């Protein structure tokens, strides 16, 4: 994984924490209304895994996820990036929303990279 400044690490962790909080609130509201929560649940879990993996890589905190969880999270997080980039492109330069999405995109890219690194290491280890 590339060298990442402490500022970007902190922004990425905060971005994931914020996203997880928002998804948690959305999940609660949708559950109360009886709406289908499958997509939000997948994104919530993927963001939790992404945060855990980044904290593992940067702060050596253990995570409880298996290879299947990591692979699924990688797909979900990578799939979010194009839609966020589309929304980002429509926002005015320097706007708070654009800065927020810029940080969220960076956090998702870093998490996807870390998840891919984990997957490659585990695949290599299982072959040996």
Short mmCIF file of N, CA, C and O in Angstrom, two decimals:
data_model
loop_
_atom_site.label_atom_id
_atom_site.label_comp_id
_atom_site.label_asym_id
_atom_site.label_seq_id
_atom_site.Cartn_x
_atom_site.Cartn_y
_atom_site.Cartn_z
N UNK A 1 0.86 -1.18 0.00
CA UNK A 1 0.00 0.00 0.00
C UNK A 1 0.90 1.24 0.00
O UNK A 1 1.90 1.29 0.70
N UNK A 2 0.51 2.20 -0.77
CA UNK A 2 1.30 3.43 -0.91
C UNK A 2 1.51 4.13 0.43
O UNK A 2 0.79 3.88 1.39
N UNK A 3 2.54 4.98 0.49
CA UNK A 3 2.74 5.79 1.70
C UNK A 3 1.63 6.82 1.78
O UNK A 3 1.37 7.53 0.82
N UNK A 4 0.99 6.88 2.92
CA UNK A 4 -0.14 7.78 3.12
C UNK A 4 0.18 8.69 4.30
O UNK A 4 0.62 8.21 5.35
N UNK A 5 -0.04 9.98 4.11
CA UNK A 5 0.25 10.93 5.19
C UNK A 5 -0.69 10.70 6.36
O UNK A 5 -1.79 10.17 6.20
N UNK A 6 -0.25 11.14 7.52
CA UNK A 6 -1.10 11.02 8.72
C UNK A 6 -2.40 11.80 8.56
O UNK A 6 -3.44 11.36 9.05
N UNK A 7 -2.35 12.93 7.86
CA UNK A 7 -3.56 13.73 7.65
C UNK A 7 -4.58 12.96 6.81
O UNK A 7 -5.77 12.94 7.13
N UNK A 8 -4.12 12.29 5.75
CA UNK A 8 -5.02 11.52 4.90
C UNK A 8 -5.55 10.31 5.67
O UNK A 8 -6.73 9.96 5.55
N UNK A 9 -4.71 9.68 6.47
CA UNK A 9 -5.16 8.56 7.30
C UNK A 9 -6.29 9.01 8.22
O UNK A 9 -7.34 8.35 8.30
N UNK A 10 -6.08 10.12 8.91
CA UNK A 10 -7.09 10.63 9.83
C UNK A 10 -8.38 10.99 9.10
O UNK A 10 -9.48 10.64 9.54
N UNK A 11 -8.26 11.69 7.96
CA UNK A 11 -9.44 12.06 7.16
C UNK A 11 -10.19 10.82 6.67
O UNK A 11 -11.42 10.79 6.68
N UNK A 12 -9.45 9.80 6.29
CA UNK A 12 -10.08 8.57 5.78
C UNK A 12 -10.83 7.84 6.90
O UNK A 12 -11.95 7.38 6.69
N UNK A 13 -10.22 7.76 8.05
CA UNK A 13 -10.88 7.11 9.18
C UNK A 13 -12.13 7.89 9.58
O UNK A 13 -13.19 7.30 9.79
N UNK A 14 -12.02 9.21 9.64
CA UNK A 14 -13.19 10.04 9.97
C UNK A 14 -14.27 9.90 8.92
O UNK A 14 -15.47 9.86 9.23
N UNK A 15 -13.88 9.82 7.66
CA UNK A 15 -14.85 9.66 6.58
C UNK A 15 -15.62 8.35 6.73
O UNK A 15 -16.85 8.33 6.61
N UNK A 16 -14.90 7.28 7.01
CA UNK A 16 -15.58 5.99 7.22
C UNK A 16 -16.48 6.04 8.44
O UNK A 16 -17.61 5.53 8.41
N UNK A 17 -16.01 6.63 9.52
CA UNK A 17 -16.84 6.72 10.72
C UNK A 17 -18.12 7.50 10.44
O UNK A 17 -19.21 7.10 10.87
N UNK A 18 -18.01 8.58 9.70
CA UNK A 18 -19.18 9.38 9.34
C UNK A 18 -20.13 8.58 8.45
O UNK A 18 -21.35 8.57 8.67
N UNK A 19 -19.58 7.91 7.46
CA UNK A 19 -20.40 7.11 6.55
C UNK A 19 -21.11 5.99 7.30
O UNK A 19 -22.30 5.74 7.07
N UNK A 20 -20.39 5.33 8.20
CA UNK A 20 -20.99 4.25 8.99
C UNK A 20 -22.12 4.79 9.85
O UNK A 20 -23.19 4.17 9.96
N UNK A 21 -21.92 5.96 10.45
CA UNK A 21 -22.98 6.58 11.25
C UNK A 21 -24.22 6.88 10.43
O UNK A 21 -25.35 6.60 10.85
N UNK A 22 -24.01 7.45 9.24
CA UNK A 22 -25.14 7.78 8.36
C UNK A 22 -25.86 6.52 7.88
O UNK A 22 -27.09 6.48 7.83
N UNK A 23 -25.10 5.49 7.53
CA UNK A 23 -25.72 4.25 7.09
C UNK A 23 -26.47 3.58 8.24
O UNK A 23 -27.54 3.00 8.03
N UNK A 24 -25.93 3.67 9.44
CA UNK A 24 -26.60 3.11 10.61
C UNK A 24 -27.94 3.79 10.87
O UNK A 24 -28.95 3.12 11.15
N UNK A 25 -27.96 5.12 10.76
CA UNK A 25 -29.22 5.86 10.93
C UNK A 25 -30.22 5.50 9.83
O UNK A 25 -31.41 5.30 10.09
N UNK A 26 -29.73 5.42 8.60
CA UNK A 26 -30.62 5.06 7.48
C UNK A 26 -31.18 3.66 7.67
O UNK A 26 -32.38 3.42 7.43
N UNK A 27 -30.35 2.75 8.14
CA UNK A 27 -30.79 1.37 8.37
C UNK A 27 -31.89 1.32 9.44
O UNK A 27 -32.91 0.65 9.25
N UNK A 28 -31.70 2.08 10.51
CA UNK A 28 -32.71 2.13 11.57
C UNK A 28 -34.02 2.68 11.04
O UNK A 28 -35.09 2.11 11.29
N UNK A 29 -33.95 3.80 10.31
CA UNK A 29 -35.17 4.42 9.78
C UNK A 29 -35.87 3.50 8.78
O UNK A 29 -37.10 3.37 8.80
N UNK A 30 -35.10 2.85 7.93
CA UNK A 30 -35.69 1.97 6.93
C UNK A 30 -36.33 0.75 7.59
O UNK A 30 -37.39 0.30 7.16
N UNK A 31 -35.69 0.23 8.63
CA UNK A 31 -36.23 -0.92 9.35
C UNK A 31 -37.55 -0.56 10.01
O UNK A 31 -38.52 -1.32 9.95
N UNK A 32 -37.60 0.64 10.61
CA UNK A 32 -38.83 1.11 11.26
C UNK A 32 -39.98 1.25 10.26
O UNK A 32 -41.13 1.00 10.59
N UNK A 33 -39.64 1.63 9.03
CA UNK A 33 -40.66 1.83 7.99
C UNK A 33 -40.98 0.53 7.25
O UNK A 33 -41.88 0.51 6.42
N UNK A 34 -40.24 -0.52 7.54
CA UNK A 34 -40.49 -1.79 6.87
C UNK A 34 -39.95 -1.85 5.46
O UNK A 34 -40.37 -2.68 4.66
N UNK A 35 -39.00 -0.97 5.13
CA UNK A 35 -38.44 -0.93 3.79
C UNK A 35 -37.38 -2.03 3.62
O UNK A 35 -36.86 -2.56 4.60
N UNK A 36 -37.06 -2.33 2.38
CA UNK A 36 -36.02 -3.31 2.08
C UNK A 36 -34.66 -2.71 2.45
O UNK A 36 -34.29 -1.66 1.95
N UNK A 37 -33.92 -3.39 3.31
CA UNK A 37 -32.66 -2.86 3.82
C UNK A 37 -31.43 -3.58 3.29
O UNK A 37 -30.31 -3.30 3.73
N UNK A 38 -31.60 -4.48 2.35
CA UNK A 38 -30.49 -5.33 1.88
C UNK A 38 -29.30 -4.50 1.40
O UNK A 38 -28.16 -4.76 1.80
N UNK A 39 -29.53 -3.53 0.54
CA UNK A 39 -28.45 -2.72 -0.01
C UNK A 39 -27.74 -1.93 1.08
O UNK A 39 -26.50 -1.90 1.14
N UNK A 40 -28.50 -1.29 1.95
CA UNK A 40 -27.91 -0.49 3.03
C UNK A 40 -27.12 -1.39 3.99
O UNK A 40 -26.03 -1.03 4.44
N UNK A 41 -27.65 -2.58 4.27
CA UNK A 41 -26.94 -3.52 5.14
C UNK A 41 -25.59 -3.92 4.52
O UNK A 41 -24.58 -3.98 5.23
N UNK A 42 -25.59 -4.20 3.22
CA UNK A 42 -24.35 -4.57 2.53
C UNK A 42 -23.33 -3.43 2.60
O UNK A 42 -22.15 -3.66 2.86
N UNK A 43 -23.81 -2.22 2.34
CA UNK A 43 -22.90 -1.07 2.37
C UNK A 43 -22.39 -0.80 3.78
O UNK A 43 -21.23 -0.46 3.97
N UNK A 44 -23.27 -0.93 4.76
CA UNK A 44 -22.89 -0.73 6.16
C UNK A 44 -21.79 -1.72 6.55
O UNK A 44 -20.75 -1.34 7.09
N UNK A 45 -22.01 -2.99 6.25
CA UNK A 45 -21.02 -4.02 6.59
C UNK A 45 -19.71 -3.77 5.85
O UNK A 45 -18.63 -3.87 6.44
N UNK A 46 -19.79 -3.42 4.56
CA UNK A 46 -18.59 -3.16 3.77
C UNK A 46 -17.80 -1.98 4.33
O UNK A 46 -16.56 -2.03 4.40
N UNK A 47 -18.48 -0.95 4.76
CA UNK A 47 -17.80 0.21 5.33
C UNK A 47 -17.15 -0.15 6.67
O UNK A 47 -16.03 0.29 6.96
N UNK A 48 -17.83 -0.94 7.48
CA UNK A 48 -17.25 -1.39 8.76
C UNK A 48 -15.98 -2.20 8.50
O UNK A 48 -14.96 -2.02 9.17
N UNK A 49 -16.04 -3.07 7.50
CA UNK A 49 -14.87 -3.88 7.15
C UNK A 49 -13.76 -2.99 6.60
O UNK A 49 -12.59 -3.15 6.96
N UNK A 50 -14.12 -2.06 5.73
CA UNK A 50 -13.12 -1.13 5.18
C UNK A 50 -12.40 -0.36 6.26
O UNK A 50 -11.17 -0.23 6.25
N UNK A 51 -13.15 0.15 7.22
CA UNK A 51 -12.56 0.87 8.35
C UNK A 51 -11.65 -0.04 9.15
O UNK A 51 -10.52 0.33 9.49
N UNK A 52 -12.11 -1.25 9.44
CA UNK A 52 -11.30 -2.19 10.22
C UNK A 52 -10.00 -2.54 9.52
O UNK A 52 -8.95 -2.64 10.16
N UNK A 53 -10.06 -2.71 8.21
CA UNK A 53 -8.86 -3.06 7.46
C UNK A 53 -7.87 -1.89 7.45
O UNK A 53 -6.66 -2.09 7.64
N UNK A 54 -8.37 -0.67 7.27
CA UNK A 54 -7.47 0.49 7.31
C UNK A 54 -6.84 0.63 8.69
O UNK A 54 -5.64 0.90 8.81
N UNK A 55 -7.62 0.43 9.75
CA UNK A 55 -7.07 0.51 11.10
C UNK A 55 -6.07 -0.62 11.35
O UNK A 55 -5.11 -0.44 12.07
N UNK A 56 -6.29 -1.76 10.72
CA UNK A 56 -5.35 -2.86 10.83
C UNK A 56 -4.02 -2.50 10.16
O UNK A 56 -2.95 -2.68 10.73
N UNK A 57 -4.11 -1.97 8.96
CA UNK A 57 -2.91 -1.63 8.18
C UNK A 57 -2.14 -0.49 8.84
O UNK A 57 -0.92 -0.54 8.98
N UNK A 58 -2.86 0.55 9.26
CA UNK A 58 -2.20 1.74 9.77
C UNK A 58 -1.90 1.71 11.25
O UNK A 58 -0.94 2.32 11.71
N UNK A 59 -2.74 1.03 12.03
CA UNK A 59 -2.58 1.05 13.50
C UNK A 59 -2.41 -0.33 14.10
O UNK A 59 -2.49 -0.49 15.31
N UNK A 60 -2.24 -1.34 13.25
CA UNK A 60 -2.04 -2.72 13.67
C UNK A 60 -3.16 -3.23 14.59
O UNK A 60 -2.92 -4.04 15.48
N UNK A 61 -4.38 -2.76 14.38
CA UNK A 61 -5.52 -3.27 15.14
C UNK A 61 -6.05 -4.51 14.45
O UNK A 61 -6.22 -4.52 13.23
N UNK A 62 -6.32 -5.56 15.21
CA UNK A 62 -6.83 -6.79 14.59
C UNK A 62 -8.25 -6.59 14.06
O UNK A 62 -8.97 -5.71 14.54
N UNK A 63 -8.62 -7.39 13.08
CA UNK A 63 -10.00 -7.37 12.59
C UNK A 63 -10.51 -8.81 12.55
O UNK A 63 -9.74 -9.74 12.37
N UNK A 64 -11.82 -8.98 12.73
CA UNK A 64 -12.38 -10.33 12.84
C UNK A 64 -12.90 -10.92 11.52
O UNK A 64 -13.60 -11.93 11.55
N UNK A 65 -12.55 -10.33 10.40
CA UNK A 65 -13.18 -10.72 9.14
C UNK A 65 -12.40 -11.79 8.39
O UNK A 65 -11.17 -11.80 8.40
N UNK A 66 -13.13 -12.67 7.70
CA UNK A 66 -12.50 -13.73 6.92
C UNK A 66 -12.34 -13.29 5.47
O UNK A 66 -12.78 -12.21 5.07
N UNK A 67 -11.72 -14.14 4.67
CA UNK A 67 -11.45 -13.82 3.27
C UNK A 67 -12.69 -13.53 2.47
O UNK A 67 -12.70 -12.64 1.61
N UNK A 68 -13.76 -14.27 2.74
CA UNK A 68 -15.02 -14.05 2.02
C UNK A 68 -15.59 -12.67 2.33
O UNK A 68 -16.05 -11.95 1.44
N UNK A 69 -15.57 -12.29 3.62
CA UNK A 69 -16.03 -10.95 4.02
C UNK A 69 -15.21 -9.86 3.34
O UNK A 69 -15.76 -8.87 2.85
N UNK A 70 -13.90 -10.05 3.30
CA UNK A 70 -13.01 -9.05 2.70
C UNK A 70 -13.26 -8.93 1.20
O UNK A 70 -13.30 -7.81 0.67
N UNK A 71 -13.46 -10.05 0.53
CA UNK A 71 -13.71 -10.01 -0.91
C UNK A 71 -15.03 -9.31 -1.22
O UNK A 71 -15.10 -8.48 -2.15
N UNK A 72 -16.07 -9.62 -0.46
CA UNK A 72 -17.38 -8.98 -0.66
C UNK A 72 -17.29 -7.47 -0.39
O UNK A 72 -17.82 -6.66 -1.15
N UNK A 73 -16.61 -7.10 0.69
CA UNK A 73 -16.46 -5.68 1.02
C UNK A 73 -15.70 -4.94 -0.07
O UNK A 73 -16.06 -3.82 -0.43
N UNK A 74 -14.69 -5.57 -0.62
CA UNK A 74 -13.92 -4.95 -1.70
C UNK A 74 -14.82 -4.65 -2.90
O UNK A 74 -14.76 -3.56 -3.47
N UNK A 75 -15.68 -5.60 -3.26
CA UNK A 75 -16.60 -5.40 -4.39
C UNK A 75 -17.57 -4.27 -4.11
O UNK A 75 -17.81 -3.41 -4.96
N UNK A 76 -18.15 -4.27 -2.91
CA UNK A 76 -19.15 -3.26 -2.56
C UNK A 76 -18.51 -1.86 -2.54
O UNK A 76 -19.06 -0.92 -3.12
N UNK A 77 -17.36 -1.74 -1.88
CA UNK A 77 -16.71 -0.42 -1.78
C UNK A 77 -16.25 0.07 -3.15
O UNK A 77 -16.44 1.25 -3.48
N UNK A 78 -15.68 -0.80 -3.95
CA UNK A 78 -15.26 -0.41 -5.30
C UNK A 78 -16.45 0.00 -6.15
O UNK A 78 -16.36 0.92 -6.97
N UNK A 79 -17.59 -0.66 -5.94
CA UNK A 79 -18.80 -0.32 -6.68
C UNK A 79 -19.40 1.02 -6.30
O UNK A 79 -20.14 1.62 -7.09
N UNK A 80 -19.09 1.51 -5.11
CA UNK A 80 -19.60 2.81 -4.68
C UNK A 80 -18.85 3.98 -5.33
O UNK A 80 -19.42 5.05 -5.52
N UNK A 81 -17.60 3.77 -5.66
CA UNK A 81 -16.75 4.86 -6.14
C UNK A 81 -17.31 5.56 -7.38
O UNK A 81 -17.40 6.79 -7.39
N UNK A 82 -17.73 4.85 -8.44
CA UNK A 82 -18.24 5.55 -9.63
C UNK A 82 -19.44 6.46 -9.35
O UNK A 82 -19.51 7.58 -9.88
N UNK A 83 -20.37 6.02 -8.51
CA UNK A 83 -21.54 6.86 -8.24
C UNK A 83 -21.15 8.09 -7.42
O UNK A 83 -21.70 9.18 -7.64
N UNK A 84 -20.20 7.94 -6.52
CA UNK A 84 -19.75 9.09 -5.74
C UNK A 84 -18.97 10.05 -6.63
O UNK A 84 -19.12 11.27 -6.53
N UNK A 85 -18.15 9.51 -7.55
CA UNK A 85 -17.42 10.37 -8.49
C UNK A 85 -18.39 11.14 -9.39
O UNK A 85 -18.14 12.31 -9.70
N UNK A 86 -19.48 10.52 -9.76
CA UNK A 86 -20.49 11.19 -10.58
C UNK A 86 -21.11 12.37 -9.82
O UNK A 86 -21.26 13.47 -10.38
N UNK A 87 -21.46 12.14 -8.57
CA UNK A 87 -22.02 13.22 -7.75
C UNK A 87 -20.97 14.31 -7.52
O UNK A 87 -21.28 15.50 -7.56
N UNK A 88 -19.73 13.90 -7.30
CA UNK A 88 -18.62 14.83 -7.07
C UNK A 88 -18.43 15.77 -8.26
O UNK A 88 -18.25 16.98 -8.08
N UNK A 89 -18.52 15.23 -9.47
CA UNK A 89 -18.30 16.03 -10.68
C UNK A 89 -19.35 17.13 -10.84
O UNK A 89 -19.08 18.15 -11.47
N UNK A 90 -20.51 16.95 -10.25
CA UNK A 90 -21.60 17.91 -10.40
C UNK A 90 -21.51 19.06 -9.38
O UNK A 90 -22.25 20.04 -9.49
N UNK A 91 -20.63 18.93 -8.39
CA UNK A 91 -20.55 19.94 -7.33
C UNK A 91 -19.57 21.04 -7.66
O UNK A 91 -18.61 20.84 -8.40
N UNK A 92 -19.81 22.19 -7.08
CA UNK A 92 -18.99 23.37 -7.32
C UNK A 92 -17.63 23.20 -6.61
O UNK A 92 -17.56 22.73 -5.48
N UNK A 93 -16.55 23.62 -7.31
CA UNK A 93 -15.21 23.57 -6.72
C UNK A 93 -15.18 24.28 -5.38
O UNK A 93 -15.74 25.37 -5.24
N UNK A 94 -14.53 23.65 -4.41
CA UNK A 94 -14.36 24.26 -3.10
C UNK A 94 -15.56 24.15 -2.18
O UNK A 94 -15.48 24.58 -1.03
N UNK A 95 -16.66 23.60 -2.65
CA UNK A 95 -17.85 23.49 -1.79
C UNK A 95 -17.60 22.43 -0.72
O UNK A 95 -16.86 21.48 -0.94
N UNK A 96 -18.22 22.60 0.44
CA UNK A 96 -18.04 21.61 1.51
C UNK A 96 -18.45 20.20 1.07
O UNK A 96 -17.80 19.22 1.44
N UNK A 97 -19.52 20.10 0.28
CA UNK A 97 -19.96 18.79 -0.19
C UNK A 97 -18.91 18.13 -1.09
O UNK A 97 -18.68 16.93 -1.02
N UNK A 98 -18.28 18.95 -1.94
CA UNK A 98 -17.26 18.41 -2.85
C UNK A 98 -16.04 17.93 -2.05
O UNK A 98 -15.48 16.88 -2.35
N UNK A 99 -15.65 18.69 -1.04
CA UNK A 99 -14.52 18.29 -0.19
C UNK A 99 -14.85 16.99 0.54
O UNK A 99 -14.02 16.08 0.62
N UNK A 100 -16.07 16.89 1.05
CA UNK A 100 -16.52 15.69 1.74
C UNK A 100 -16.43 14.48 0.81
O UNK A 100 -15.91 13.42 1.19
N UNK A 101 -16.95 14.62 -0.40
CA UNK A 101 -16.93 13.51 -1.34
C UNK A 101 -15.51 13.18 -1.81
O UNK A 101 -15.18 12.01 -2.02
N UNK A 102 -14.67 14.18 -1.92
CA UNK A 102 -13.26 13.96 -2.28
C UNK A 102 -12.60 13.07 -1.22
O UNK A 102 -11.90 12.11 -1.55
N UNK A 103 -12.84 13.38 0.04
CA UNK A 103 -12.28 12.59 1.14
C UNK A 103 -12.89 11.19 1.16
O UNK A 103 -12.20 10.20 1.43
N UNK A 104 -14.19 11.10 0.88
CA UNK A 104 -14.85 9.79 0.88
C UNK A 104 -14.30 8.91 -0.24
O UNK A 104 -14.05 7.72 -0.04
N UNK A 105 -14.10 9.49 -1.41
CA UNK A 105 -13.53 8.74 -2.53
C UNK A 105 -12.15 8.23 -2.18
O UNK A 105 -11.82 7.06 -2.40
N UNK A 106 -11.32 9.10 -1.61
CA UNK A 106 -9.95 8.71 -1.23
C UNK A 106 -9.99 7.58 -0.21
O UNK A 106 -9.24 6.60 -0.31
N UNK A 107 -10.87 7.69 0.79
CA UNK A 107 -11.00 6.65 1.81
C UNK A 107 -11.42 5.33 1.19
O UNK A 107 -10.87 4.27 1.52
N UNK A 108 -12.39 5.37 0.28
CA UNK A 108 -12.85 4.15 -0.38
C UNK A 108 -11.74 3.53 -1.23
O UNK A 108 -11.56 2.30 -1.24
N UNK A 109 -11.00 4.37 -1.93
CA UNK A 109 -9.90 3.85 -2.76
C UNK A 109 -8.83 3.20 -1.89
O UNK A 109 -8.32 2.13 -2.22
N UNK A 110 -8.48 3.84 -0.77
CA UNK A 110 -7.48 3.28 0.13
C UNK A 110 -7.95 1.96 0.74
O UNK A 110 -7.18 1.00 0.84
N UNK A 111 -9.21 1.91 1.14
CA UNK A 111 -9.76 0.68 1.71
C UNK A 111 -9.79 -0.43 0.65
O UNK A 111 -9.43 -1.58 0.95
N UNK A 112 -10.20 -0.10 -0.56
CA UNK A 112 -10.24 -1.09 -1.64
C UNK A 112 -8.83 -1.62 -1.92
O UNK A 112 -8.64 -2.83 -2.12
N UNK A 113 -7.85 -0.74 -1.89
CA UNK A 113 -6.46 -1.15 -2.10
C UNK A 113 -5.99 -2.07 -0.97
O UNK A 113 -5.37 -3.10 -1.21
N UNK A 114 -6.30 -1.70 0.26
CA UNK A 114 -5.91 -2.52 1.42
C UNK A 114 -6.60 -3.89 1.36
O UNK A 114 -5.97 -4.91 1.64
N UNK A 115 -7.87 -3.90 0.98
CA UNK A 115 -8.60 -5.17 0.87
C UNK A 115 -8.00 -6.04 -0.23
O UNK A 115 -7.87 -7.26 -0.06
N UNK A 116 -7.62 -5.44 -1.32
CA UNK A 116 -6.99 -6.19 -2.42
C UNK A 116 -5.65 -6.76 -1.95
O UNK A 116 -5.33 -7.91 -2.25
N UNK A 117 -4.87 -5.97 -1.20
CA UNK A 117 -3.59 -6.45 -0.66
C UNK A 117 -3.81 -7.65 0.26
O UNK A 117 -3.08 -8.63 0.19
N UNK A 118 -4.82 -7.56 1.13
CA UNK A 118 -5.15 -8.68 2.02
C UNK A 118 -5.50 -9.91 1.19
O UNK A 118 -5.04 -11.02 1.49
N UNK A 119 -6.33 -9.72 0.17
CA UNK A 119 -6.77 -10.83 -0.67
C UNK A 119 -5.57 -11.49 -1.36
O UNK A 119 -5.46 -12.71 -1.40
N UNK A 120 -4.67 -10.68 -1.92
CA UNK A 120 -3.50 -11.20 -2.60
C UNK A 120 -2.60 -11.98 -1.65
O UNK A 120 -2.11 -13.05 -1.98
N UNK A 121 -2.39 -11.44 -0.45
CA UNK A 121 -1.55 -12.12 0.56
C UNK A 121 -2.17 -13.46 0.95
O UNK A 121 -1.49 -14.46 1.06
N UNK A 122 -3.48 -13.46 1.18
CA UNK A 122 -4.17 -14.69 1.59
C UNK A 122 -4.18 -15.72 0.46
O UNK A 122 -4.06 -16.90 0.71
N UNK A 123 -4.33 -15.26 -0.78
CA UNK A 123 -4.32 -16.17 -1.92
C UNK A 123 -2.95 -16.78 -2.09
O UNK A 123 -2.80 -17.97 -2.33
N UNK A 124 -1.90 -15.97 -1.92
CA UNK A 124 -0.52 -16.44 -2.04
C UNK A 124 -0.21 -17.44 -0.93
O UNK A 124 0.37 -18.48 -1.16
N UNK A 125 -0.65 -17.12 0.29
CA UNK A 125 -0.38 -18.00 1.42
C UNK A 125 -1.10 -19.34 1.29
O UNK A 125 -0.58 -20.37 1.71
N UNK A 126 -2.29 -19.35 0.71
CA UNK A 126 -3.04 -20.59 0.61
C UNK A 126 -2.49 -21.49 -0.50
O UNK A 126 -2.70 -22.69 -0.50
N UNK A 127 -1.77 -20.91 -1.47
CA UNK A 127 -1.22 -21.68 -2.57
C UNK A 127 0.06 -22.40 -2.12
O UNK A 127 0.37 -23.47 -2.57
N UNK A 128 0.81 -21.76 -1.23
CA UNK A 128 2.09 -22.32 -0.81
C UNK A 128 1.95 -23.57 0.00
O UNK A 128 1.05 -23.90 0.61
#
